[in-house]
Amino acid sequence: MNEQDTTAVLSPIEGQVEEMEPNSQPAPTLSAQGQPGGQSKPAEKKRAPRQSENKRMKIFCGSSNRALAEEICKFVGVPMGESRLQRFSDGEVHFQLLENVRGADVFLVQPTCYPVDQHLVELLIMMDALKRASAGRITVVIPYYGYARQDRKDRPRVAITSKLVADLLTTAGANRALLVDLHAAQIQGFFNIPVDHLFASPVLVSHFREMNLPDLTVVSPDAGGVERARFFAKKLDVPLAIVDKRRTDINVTEVMNVIGDVRGRTCLILDDIIDTAGTLVKTADALLEQGASKVYACATHPVLSGPAIERIADSRLEQVVVTNTIPLREEAAKVAKIKVLSIAGLLGRAIESIHMETSVSTLFN
């Protein structure tokens, strides 16, 4: 069968020895993570790896956000796991582990962003390979959970795909899930495995505290995001406003009115996802029409599909701040209004806590 090699996900360390005796020789480039008998130290590691004495930690990733996974590895102090991800000429995924994972505590980083179906299937296949290789525990780290917006039957004869994806992940072999800013927190209940649900708000709040915007008001673009916006406003100790909107069709939104006083204020629109940016731009226009002096926006997941990039570039928004749960497309990276913050440290600390069996609750602050 003819193979077409489209992606090779490999560790920078070749031939790494997984378990070394004190008197054994080190791997060609790095010692076995500081064990006795090593002759060299890991390069460019700011922190010593925190690993359990009873099990090894390994981190692997797919093709959707390699850069974020490498940042996490650098933060944690663990090299990227060696693997090979290829595609046959007809598009089928072929995944192979290139190192021993038997009994290891494995973290698999893969946001299910565009193309959603392709990255989801990659994730399922990678988990199956880990399960068949006798990994001790498989934790799926999904910074962006695709299909999260279809979380209930809001119309007759529709699917609840967020539940379907949760079932697929569990069946494929996930023992635990680490998620970031779900569209609805109740999606955690769709899983029959432990779920750690992180929020990007500590990273975003810290950024806007440093900006020290005058007369700031946090704005929720819809009623569903009020709880998220209220938490954000409380952390910044600023007022809260709400925009009432009516969605007339999929990806089509009509803004109705603004609840709260925004006249002469600097407004910060807070949302979890920016998809086509239709809601975002219309919300900004509504706030400016009500007398707001400036409008900023922030969101965790920069989906930025369809005309989103053009809408943001042509909008009256001062700046749009997002995180790197999803890698920006090349066109989006060129837009000066879009600023990206990294959540690698947040995810790295969570991975360490899960591995060491300690609490992750401190990461919510």
C-alpha positions as a LaTeX table, in Angstrom:
\begin{tabular}{lrrr}
\hline
Residue & $x$ (\AA) & $y$ (\AA) & $z$ (\AA) \\
\hline
Met1 & 0.00 & 0.00 & 0.00 \\
Asn2 & 1.33 & 3.40 & $-0.95$ \\
Glu3 & 1.90 & 5.69 & 2.04 \\
Gln4 & 1.96 & 9.46 & 1.99 \\
Asp5 & 3.95 & 10.85 & 4.93 \\
Thr6 & 2.26 & 14.14 & 5.88 \\
Thr7 & 3.19 & 14.52 & 9.53 \\
Ala8 & 6.01 & 13.08 & 11.58 \\
Val9 & 5.60 & 13.72 & 15.28 \\
Leu10 & 8.95 & 12.80 & 16.77 \\
Ser11 & 10.82 & 13.60 & 19.93 \\
Pro12 & 14.07 & 15.55 & 19.56 \\
Ile13 & 15.69 & 12.74 & 21.55 \\
Glu14 & 16.53 & 9.62 & 19.59 \\
Gly15 & 16.99 & 6.29 & 21.31 \\
Gln16 & 16.05 & 7.48 & 24.77 \\
Val17 & 16.41 & 4.75 & 27.38 \\
Glu18 & 13.28 & 4.53 & 29.49 \\
Glu19 & 14.70 & 2.83 & 32.58 \\
Met20 & 18.39 & 3.06 & 33.42 \\
Glu21 & 20.42 & 1.40 & 36.08 \\
Pro22 & 22.74 & 3.63 & 38.10 \\
Asn23 & 25.84 & 2.40 & 36.23 \\
Ser24 & 24.36 & 2.28 & 32.73 \\
Gln25 & 25.35 & 4.66 & 29.95 \\
Pro26 & 23.16 & 7.68 & 29.10 \\
Ala27 & 21.27 & 8.23 & 25.86 \\
Pro28 & 23.25 & 9.90 & 23.06 \\
Thr29 & 22.01 & 13.45 & 23.74 \\
Leu30 & 20.47 & 13.63 & 27.20 \\
Ser31 & 20.87 & 11.76 & 30.48 \\
Ala32 & 17.91 & 9.80 & 31.79 \\
Gln33 & 16.38 & 12.80 & 33.56 \\
Gly34 & 19.04 & 13.27 & 36.18 \\
Gln35 & 19.42 & 9.64 & 37.31 \\
Pro36 & 22.79 & 8.59 & 38.77 \\
Gly37 & 25.35 & 7.70 & 36.11 \\
Gly38 & 24.24 & 10.36 & 33.61 \\
Gln39 & 26.94 & 12.51 & 32.05 \\
Ser40 & 24.93 & 15.41 & 30.69 \\
Lys41 & 21.99 & 17.60 & 31.75 \\
Pro42 & 18.77 & 18.22 & 29.81 \\
Ala43 & 19.09 & 21.30 & 27.61 \\
Glu44 & 16.91 & 24.41 & 28.00 \\
Lys45 & 14.95 & 23.17 & 31.02 \\
Lys46 & 14.01 & 25.85 & 33.48 \\
Arg47 & 12.44 & 23.54 & 36.02 \\
Ala48 & 13.33 & 20.13 & 37.42 \\
Pro49 & 10.73 & 17.53 & 36.40 \\
Arg50 & 8.31 & 16.51 & 39.12 \\
Gln51 & 7.70 & 12.80 & 38.72 \\
Ser52 & 6.26 & 10.15 & 40.96 \\
Glu53 & 8.70 & 7.59 & 42.31 \\
Asn54 & 6.30 & 4.82 & 41.34 \\
Lys55 & 5.59 & 5.68 & 37.70 \\
Arg56 & 7.06 & 7.49 & 34.72 \\
Met57 & 5.48 & 10.51 & 33.07 \\
Lys58 & 5.36 & 10.72 & 29.28 \\
Ile59 & 3.84 & 13.40 & 27.06 \\
Phe60 & 2.79 & 12.80 & 23.45 \\
Cys61 & 0.97 & 14.98 & 20.96 \\
Gly62 & $-0.80$ & 14.81 & 17.63 \\
Ser63 & $-0.62$ & 17.21 & 14.71 \\
Ser64 & $-3.17$ & 19.84 & 15.81 \\
Asn65 & $-1.01$ & 21.98 & 18.14 \\
Arg66 & 2.56 & 20.74 & 18.30 \\
Ala67 & 3.87 & 24.14 & 19.47 \\
Leu68 & 1.71 & 24.13 & 22.61 \\
Ala69 & 2.73 & 20.56 & 23.46 \\
Glu70 & 6.41 & 21.50 & 23.15 \\
Glu71 & 5.86 & 24.47 & 25.48 \\
Ile72 & 4.22 & 22.17 & 28.02 \\
Cys73 & 7.11 & 19.69 & 27.82 \\
Lys74 & 9.62 & 22.49 & 28.34 \\
Phe75 & 7.68 & 23.76 & 31.37 \\
Val76 & 7.31 & 20.34 & 32.96 \\
Gly77 & 10.88 & 19.29 & 32.14 \\
Val78 & 9.95 & 16.11 & 30.29 \\
Pro79 & 11.00 & 15.41 & 26.68 \\
Met80 & 8.34 & 14.90 & 24.05 \\
Gly81 & 7.52 & 11.23 & 23.56 \\
Glu82 & 8.79 & 9.62 & 20.37 \\
Ser83 & 6.12 & 8.63 & 17.88 \\
Arg84 & 5.35 & 8.65 & 14.17 \\
Leu85 & 2.12 & 9.98 & 12.69 \\
Gln86 & 1.55 & 9.40 & 8.97 \\
Arg87 & $-1.29$ & 9.26 & 6.48 \\
Phe88 & $-1.94$ & 6.82 & 3.68 \\
Ser89 & $-2.65$ & 8.23 & 0.24 \\
Asp90 & $-6.40$ & 7.84 & 0.84 \\
Gly91 & $-6.20$ & 9.89 & 4.08 \\
Glu92 & $-6.21$ & 7.08 & 6.66 \\
Val93 & $-4.18$ & 7.77 & 9.79 \\
His94 & $-1.24$ & 5.58 & 10.77 \\
Phe95 & 0.25 & 6.10 & 14.24 \\
Gln96 & 3.16 & 4.26 & 15.86 \\
Leu97 & 4.83 & 4.67 & 19.24 \\
Leu98 & 8.60 & 4.60 & 18.99 \\
Glu99 & 9.34 & 4.00 & 22.67 \\
Asn100 & 8.18 & 1.84 & 25.54 \\
Val101 & 5.15 & 3.16 & 27.47 \\
Arg102 & 4.29 & 0.04 & 29.47 \\
Gly103 & 3.03 & 1.13 & 32.88 \\
Ala104 & 3.75 & 4.82 & 32.17 \\
Asp105 & 1.54 & 7.77 & 33.12 \\
Val106 & 0.84 & 9.17 & 29.65 \\
Phe107 & $-0.54$ & 12.61 & 28.78 \\
Leu108 & $-1.78$ & 13.03 & 25.21 \\
Val109 & $-2.10$ & 16.66 & 24.04 \\
Gln110 & $-4.49$ & 17.20 & 21.13 \\
Pro111 & $-7.05$ & 20.02 & 20.76 \\
Thr112 & $-9.83$ & 18.98 & 18.38 \\
Cys113 & $-9.71$ & 22.17 & 16.31 \\
Tyr114 & $-10.03$ & 22.63 & 12.53 \\
Pro115 & $-10.18$ & 20.22 & 10.78 \\
Val116 & $-12.16$ & 18.90 & 13.74 \\
Asp117 & $-12.99$ & 15.43 & 12.45 \\
Gln118 & $-9.42$ & 14.74 & 11.32 \\
His119 & $-7.89$ & 15.72 & 14.66 \\
Leu120 & $-10.55$ & 13.83 & 16.61 \\
Val121 & $-9.85$ & 10.61 & 14.69 \\
Glu122 & $-6.10$ & 11.12 & 15.21 \\
Leu123 & $-6.72$ & 11.40 & 18.95 \\
Leu124 & $-8.79$ & 8.21 & 19.06 \\
Ile125 & $-6.19$ & 6.25 & 17.10 \\
Met126 & $-3.33$ & 7.51 & 19.29 \\
Met127 & $-5.23$ & 6.47 & 22.41 \\
Asp128 & $-5.88$ & 3.04 & 20.99 \\
Ala129 & $-2.15$ & 2.61 & 20.28 \\
Leu130 & $-1.30$ & 3.66 & 23.85 \\
Lys131 & $-3.88$ & 1.30 & 25.31 \\
Arg132 & $-2.58$ & $-1.63$ & 23.26 \\
Ala133 & 0.97 & $-0.73$ & 24.32 \\
Ser134 & $-0.10$ & $-1.21$ & 27.98 \\
Ala135 & 0.20 & 2.40 & 29.13 \\
Gly136 & $-0.51$ & 2.58 & 32.84 \\
Arg137 & $-2.87$ & 5.57 & 32.58 \\
Ile138 & $-3.93$ & 7.71 & 29.62 \\
Thr139 & $-4.93$ & 11.32 & 30.28 \\
Val140 & $-6.25$ & 13.19 & 27.25 \\
Val141 & $-5.30$ & 16.87 & 27.38 \\
Ile142 & $-7.80$ & 18.66 & 25.12 \\
Pro143 & $-7.27$ & 22.44 & 25.30 \\
Tyr144 & $-10.14$ & 22.95 & 22.84 \\
Tyr145 & $-13.01$ & 20.45 & 22.98 \\
Gly146 & $-14.65$ & 20.28 & 19.55 \\
Tyr147 & $-18.41$ & 19.70 & 19.25 \\
Ala148 & $-18.92$ & 21.29 & 22.69 \\
Arg149 & $-21.58$ & 23.70 & 21.41 \\
Gln150 & $-23.99$ & 20.87 & 20.59 \\
Asp151 & $-24.59$ & 19.94 & 24.22 \\
Arg152 & $-28.39$ & 19.61 & 24.32 \\
Lys153 & $-31.47$ & 19.06 & 22.15 \\
Asp154 & $-32.43$ & 22.65 & 21.40 \\
Arg155 & $-34.38$ & 21.57 & 18.31 \\
Pro156 & $-36.26$ & 18.41 & 17.34 \\
Arg157 & $-34.29$ & 15.47 & 15.94 \\
Val158 & $-30.75$ & 16.78 & 16.53 \\
Ala159 & $-27.70$ & 15.02 & 17.96 \\
Ile160 & $-25.94$ & 15.78 & 21.25 \\
Thr161 & $-22.44$ & 15.54 & 19.84 \\
Ser162 & $-20.57$ & 16.68 & 22.94 \\
Lys163 & $-21.87$ & 13.55 & 24.70 \\
Leu164 & $-20.98$ & 11.41 & 21.68 \\
Val165 & $-17.38$ & 12.67 & 21.69 \\
Ala166 & $-17.10$ & 12.00 & 25.44 \\
Asp167 & $-18.23$ & 8.41 & 24.86 \\
Leu168 & $-15.76$ & 7.98 & 21.99 \\
Leu169 & $-12.85$ & 9.20 & 24.12 \\
Thr170 & $-13.75$ & 6.86 & 26.96 \\
Thr171 & $-14.22$ & 3.85 & 24.68 \\
Ala172 & $-10.90$ & 4.53 & 22.91 \\
Gly173 & $-9.06$ & 4.19 & 26.23 \\
Ala174 & $-8.97$ & 7.52 & 28.08 \\
Asn175 & $-8.69$ & 7.11 & 31.85 \\
Arg176 & $-8.87$ & 10.82 & 32.61 \\
Ala177 & $-9.52$ & 14.08 & 30.75 \\
Leu178 & $-7.99$ & 17.54 & 31.17 \\
Leu179 & $-10.11$ & 20.21 & 29.46 \\
Val180 & $-9.98$ & 24.00 & 29.19 \\
Asp181 & $-12.98$ & 26.37 & 29.24 \\
Leu182 & $-15.76$ & 24.11 & 28.07 \\
His183 & $-18.61$ & 25.89 & 26.30 \\
Ala184 & $-20.88$ & 24.55 & 29.06 \\
Ala185 & $-19.43$ & 23.27 & 32.33 \\
Gln186 & $-22.11$ & 20.56 & 32.49 \\
Ile187 & $-20.32$ & 18.70 & 29.68 \\
Gln188 & $-18.12$ & 17.26 & 32.45 \\
Gly189 & $-21.13$ & 15.15 & 33.38 \\
Phe190 & $-21.09$ & 13.47 & 29.95 \\
Phe191 & $-17.88$ & 11.68 & 30.92 \\
Asn192 & $-17.79$ & 8.49 & 32.99 \\
Ile193 & $-14.12$ & 9.14 & 33.83 \\
Pro194 & $-12.55$ & 11.84 & 36.04 \\
Val195 & $-12.44$ & 15.27 & 34.38 \\
Asp196 & $-10.30$ & 18.26 & 35.36 \\
His197 & $-11.83$ & 21.42 & 33.96 \\
Leu198 & $-9.41$ & 24.35 & 33.85 \\
Phe199 & $-10.16$ & 28.00 & 33.10 \\
Ala200 & $-7.93$ & 30.38 & 31.17 \\
Ser201 & $-9.18$ & 33.30 & 33.26 \\
Pro202 & $-6.05$ & 33.46 & 35.51 \\
Val203 & $-3.91$ & 34.09 & 32.41 \\
Leu204 & $-6.35$ & 36.61 & 30.93 \\
Val205 & $-7.02$ & 38.42 & 34.22 \\
Ser206 & $-3.29$ & 38.83 & 34.82 \\
His207 & $-2.87$ & 40.35 & 31.34 \\
Phe208 & $-5.63$ & 42.93 & 31.77 \\
Arg209 & $-4.46$ & 43.83 & 35.26 \\
Glu210 & $-1.11$ & 44.74 & 33.73 \\
Met211 & $-2.85$ & 46.81 & 31.04 \\
Asn212 & $-4.66$ & 48.78 & 33.77 \\
Leu213 & $-7.43$ & 50.02 & 31.46 \\
Pro214 & $-9.31$ & 53.08 & 32.83 \\
Asp215 & $-13.03$ & 52.90 & 33.76 \\
Leu216 & $-13.21$ & 49.24 & 32.79 \\
Thr217 & $-16.48$ & 47.31 & 32.50 \\
Val218 & $-16.60$ & 43.59 & 31.69 \\
Val219 & $-19.33$ & 42.68 & 29.20 \\
Ser220 & $-20.97$ & 39.31 & 28.61 \\
Pro221 & $-22.03$ & 39.00 & 24.95 \\
Asp222 & $-25.03$ & 36.82 & 25.88 \\
Ala223 & $-27.00$ & 35.53 & 28.85 \\
Gly224 & $-25.20$ & 32.18 & 28.77 \\
Gly225 & $-21.85$ & 33.79 & 29.50 \\
Val226 & $-22.96$ & 35.87 & 32.49 \\
Glu227 & $-21.45$ & 33.54 & 35.10 \\
Arg228 & $-18.09$ & 33.57 & 33.31 \\
Ala229 & $-18.15$ & 37.36 & 32.96 \\
Arg230 & $-19.23$ & 37.88 & 36.58 \\
Phe231 & $-16.27$ & 35.82 & 37.81 \\
Phe232 & $-13.93$ & 37.80 & 35.56 \\
Ala233 & $-15.36$ & 41.15 & 36.70 \\
Lys234 & $-15.04$ & 40.12 & 40.34 \\
Lys235 & $-11.36$ & 39.25 & 39.88 \\
Leu236 & $-10.71$ & 42.64 & 38.27 \\
Asp237 & $-13.03$ & 44.42 & 40.73 \\
Val238 & $-14.96$ & 46.20 & 37.95 \\
Pro239 & $-18.66$ & 46.51 & 36.96 \\
Leu240 & $-20.52$ & 44.03 & 34.75 \\
Ala241 & $-22.76$ & 44.62 & 31.75 \\
Ile242 & $-24.75$ & 42.18 & 29.57 \\
Val243 & $-25.71$ & 42.25 & 25.91 \\
Asp244 & $-29.05$ & 40.63 & 25.13 \\
Lys245 & $-28.92$ & 38.93 & 21.74 \\
Arg246 & $-31.19$ & 36.77 & 19.64 \\
Arg247 & $-29.70$ & 34.06 & 17.41 \\
Thr248 & $-31.77$ & 33.78 & 14.24 \\
Asp249 & $-29.81$ & 30.92 & 12.63 \\
Ile250 & $-26.57$ & 28.95 & 12.97 \\
Asn251 & $-23.64$ & 31.45 & 13.04 \\
Val252 & $-26.10$ & 34.35 & 12.57 \\
Thr253 & $-26.77$ & 36.67 & 15.51 \\
Glu254 & $-28.83$ & 39.82 & 15.96 \\
Val255 & $-27.88$ & 42.02 & 18.92 \\
Met256 & $-30.89$ & 43.46 & 20.74 \\
Asn257 & $-29.85$ & 45.76 & 23.61 \\
Val258 & $-27.30$ & 46.47 & 26.32 \\
Ile259 & $-28.10$ & 45.87 & 29.99 \\
Gly260 & $-25.96$ & 48.10 & 32.19 \\
Asp261 & $-24.33$ & 51.52 & 31.98 \\
Val262 & $-21.40$ & 51.62 & 29.56 \\
Arg263 & $-21.42$ & 55.32 & 28.64 \\
Gly264 & $-17.90$ & 56.72 & 28.83 \\
Arg265 & $-16.52$ & 53.34 & 29.92 \\
Thr266 & $-13.81$ & 51.11 & 28.48 \\
Cys267 & $-15.59$ & 47.82 & 27.73 \\
Leu268 & $-14.05$ & 44.35 & 27.71 \\
Ile269 & $-16.12$ & 41.69 & 25.93 \\
Leu270 & $-15.48$ & 38.24 & 27.40 \\
Asp271 & $-16.38$ & 34.99 & 25.64 \\
Asp272 & $-15.12$ & 31.41 & 25.54 \\
Ile273 & $-15.03$ & 31.04 & 21.73 \\
Ile274 & $-14.60$ & 33.42 & 18.82 \\
Asp275 & $-15.88$ & 31.56 & 15.78 \\
Thr276 & $-17.08$ & 33.72 & 12.88 \\
Ala277 & $-16.75$ & 36.89 & 15.05 \\
Gly278 & $-20.26$ & 37.99 & 14.06 \\
Thr279 & $-21.43$ & 38.17 & 17.66 \\
Leu280 & $-18.23$ & 39.89 & 18.74 \\
Val281 & $-18.34$ & 42.66 & 16.13 \\
Lys282 & $-22.08$ & 43.35 & 16.60 \\
Thr283 & $-21.61$ & 43.46 & 20.37 \\
Ala284 & $-18.78$ & 45.96 & 19.98 \\
Asp285 & $-20.94$ & 48.13 & 17.70 \\
Ala286 & $-23.84$ & 48.01 & 20.17 \\
Leu287 & $-21.57$ & 49.09 & 23.04 \\
Leu288 & $-20.10$ & 51.99 & 21.06 \\
Glu289 & $-23.59$ & 53.12 & 20.08 \\
Gln290 & $-24.46$ & 53.19 & 23.78 \\
Gly291 & $-21.56$ & 55.56 & 24.45 \\
Ala292 & $-18.64$ & 53.27 & 25.31 \\
Ser293 & $-15.30$ & 55.02 & 24.77 \\
Lys294 & $-13.26$ & 51.95 & 23.73 \\
Val295 & $-14.00$ & 48.25 & 23.30 \\
Tyr296 & $-11.56$ & 45.37 & 23.84 \\
Ala297 & $-12.33$ & 41.66 & 23.61 \\
Cys298 & $-10.87$ & 38.43 & 24.94 \\
Ala299 & $-11.64$ & 34.76 & 24.51 \\
Thr300 & $-10.02$ & 31.44 & 25.30 \\
His301 & $-10.48$ & 29.65 & 21.97 \\
Pro302 & $-9.68$ & 31.50 & 18.70 \\
Val303 & $-11.58$ & 29.28 & 16.25 \\
Leu304 & $-11.73$ & 32.20 & 13.76 \\
Ser305 & $-13.58$ & 30.42 & 10.96 \\
Gly306 & $-15.13$ & 31.88 & 7.83 \\
Pro307 & $-14.90$ & 35.69 & 7.64 \\
Ala308 & $-13.77$ & 36.09 & 11.26 \\
Ile309 & $-10.30$ & 37.47 & 10.50 \\
Glu310 & $-11.60$ & 40.11 & 8.07 \\
Arg311 & $-14.36$ & 41.11 & 10.49 \\
Ile312 & $-11.91$ & 41.62 & 13.34 \\
Ala313 & $-9.45$ & 43.52 & 11.16 \\
Asp314 & $-12.20$ & 45.85 & 9.89 \\
Ser315 & $-13.97$ & 46.24 & 13.25 \\
Arg316 & $-13.80$ & 49.10 & 15.75 \\
Leu317 & $-12.29$ & 46.82 & 18.37 \\
Glu318 & $-9.06$ & 48.08 & 19.92 \\
Gln319 & $-7.60$ & 44.61 & 20.58 \\
Val320 & $-8.67$ & 40.96 & 20.69 \\
Val321 & $-6.78$ & 38.84 & 23.24 \\
Val322 & $-6.89$ & 35.04 & 22.86 \\
Thr323 & $-4.92$ & 32.04 & 24.13 \\
Asn324 & $-3.00$ & 29.37 & 22.24 \\
Thr325 & $-5.43$ & 26.50 & 22.86 \\
Ile326 & $-5.81$ & 26.61 & 19.06 \\
Pro327 & $-2.91$ & 27.62 & 16.79 \\
Leu328 & $-3.61$ & 30.78 & 14.81 \\
Arg329 & $-3.77$ & 30.52 & 11.06 \\
Glu330 & $-1.14$ & 32.47 & 9.16 \\
Glu331 & $-3.66$ & 35.14 & 8.11 \\
Ala332 & $-4.79$ & 35.67 & 11.71 \\
Ala333 & $-1.23$ & 35.96 & 12.98 \\
Lys334 & $-0.71$ & 38.93 & 10.64 \\
Val335 & $-3.60$ & 40.91 & 12.17 \\
Ala336 & $-2.14$ & 43.45 & 14.59 \\
Lys337 & $-5.33$ & 43.57 & 16.66 \\
Ile338 & $-5.03$ & 39.89 & 17.69 \\
Lys339 & $-2.76$ & 39.12 & 20.64 \\
Val340 & $-2.03$ & 35.56 & 21.81 \\
Leu341 & $-1.29$ & 34.52 & 25.42 \\
Ser342 & 0.15 & 31.11 & 26.30 \\
Ile343 & $-1.57$ & 28.69 & 28.69 \\
Ala344 & 1.32 & 26.18 & 28.58 \\
Gly345 & 2.23 & 26.98 & 32.19 \\
Leu346 & $-1.36$ & 26.47 & 33.35 \\
Leu347 & $-1.59$ & 23.09 & 31.61 \\
Gly348 & 1.92 & 22.12 & 32.73 \\
Arg349 & 1.05 & 22.71 & 36.39 \\
Ala350 & $-2.16$ & 20.71 & 35.98 \\
Ile351 & $-0.27$ & 17.82 & 34.40 \\
Glu352 & 2.22 & 17.83 & 37.27 \\
Ser353 & $-0.59$ & 17.85 & 39.84 \\
Ile354 & $-2.42$ & 14.98 & 38.15 \\
His355 & 0.78 & 12.95 & 37.90 \\
Met356 & 1.74 & 13.61 & 41.52 \\
Glu357 & $-1.87$ & 13.04 & 42.70 \\
Thr358 & $-2.13$ & 16.51 & 44.24 \\
Ser359 & $-4.94$ & 19.07 & 44.04 \\
Val360 & $-5.43$ & 21.25 & 40.95 \\
Ser361 & $-7.80$ & 23.67 & 42.69 \\
Thr362 & $-5.05$ & 26.26 & 43.21 \\
Leu363 & $-4.92$ & 26.72 & 39.42 \\
Phe364 & $-8.38$ & 28.29 & 39.49 \\
Asn365 & $-6.97$ & 31.42 & 41.16 \\
\hline
\end{tabular}
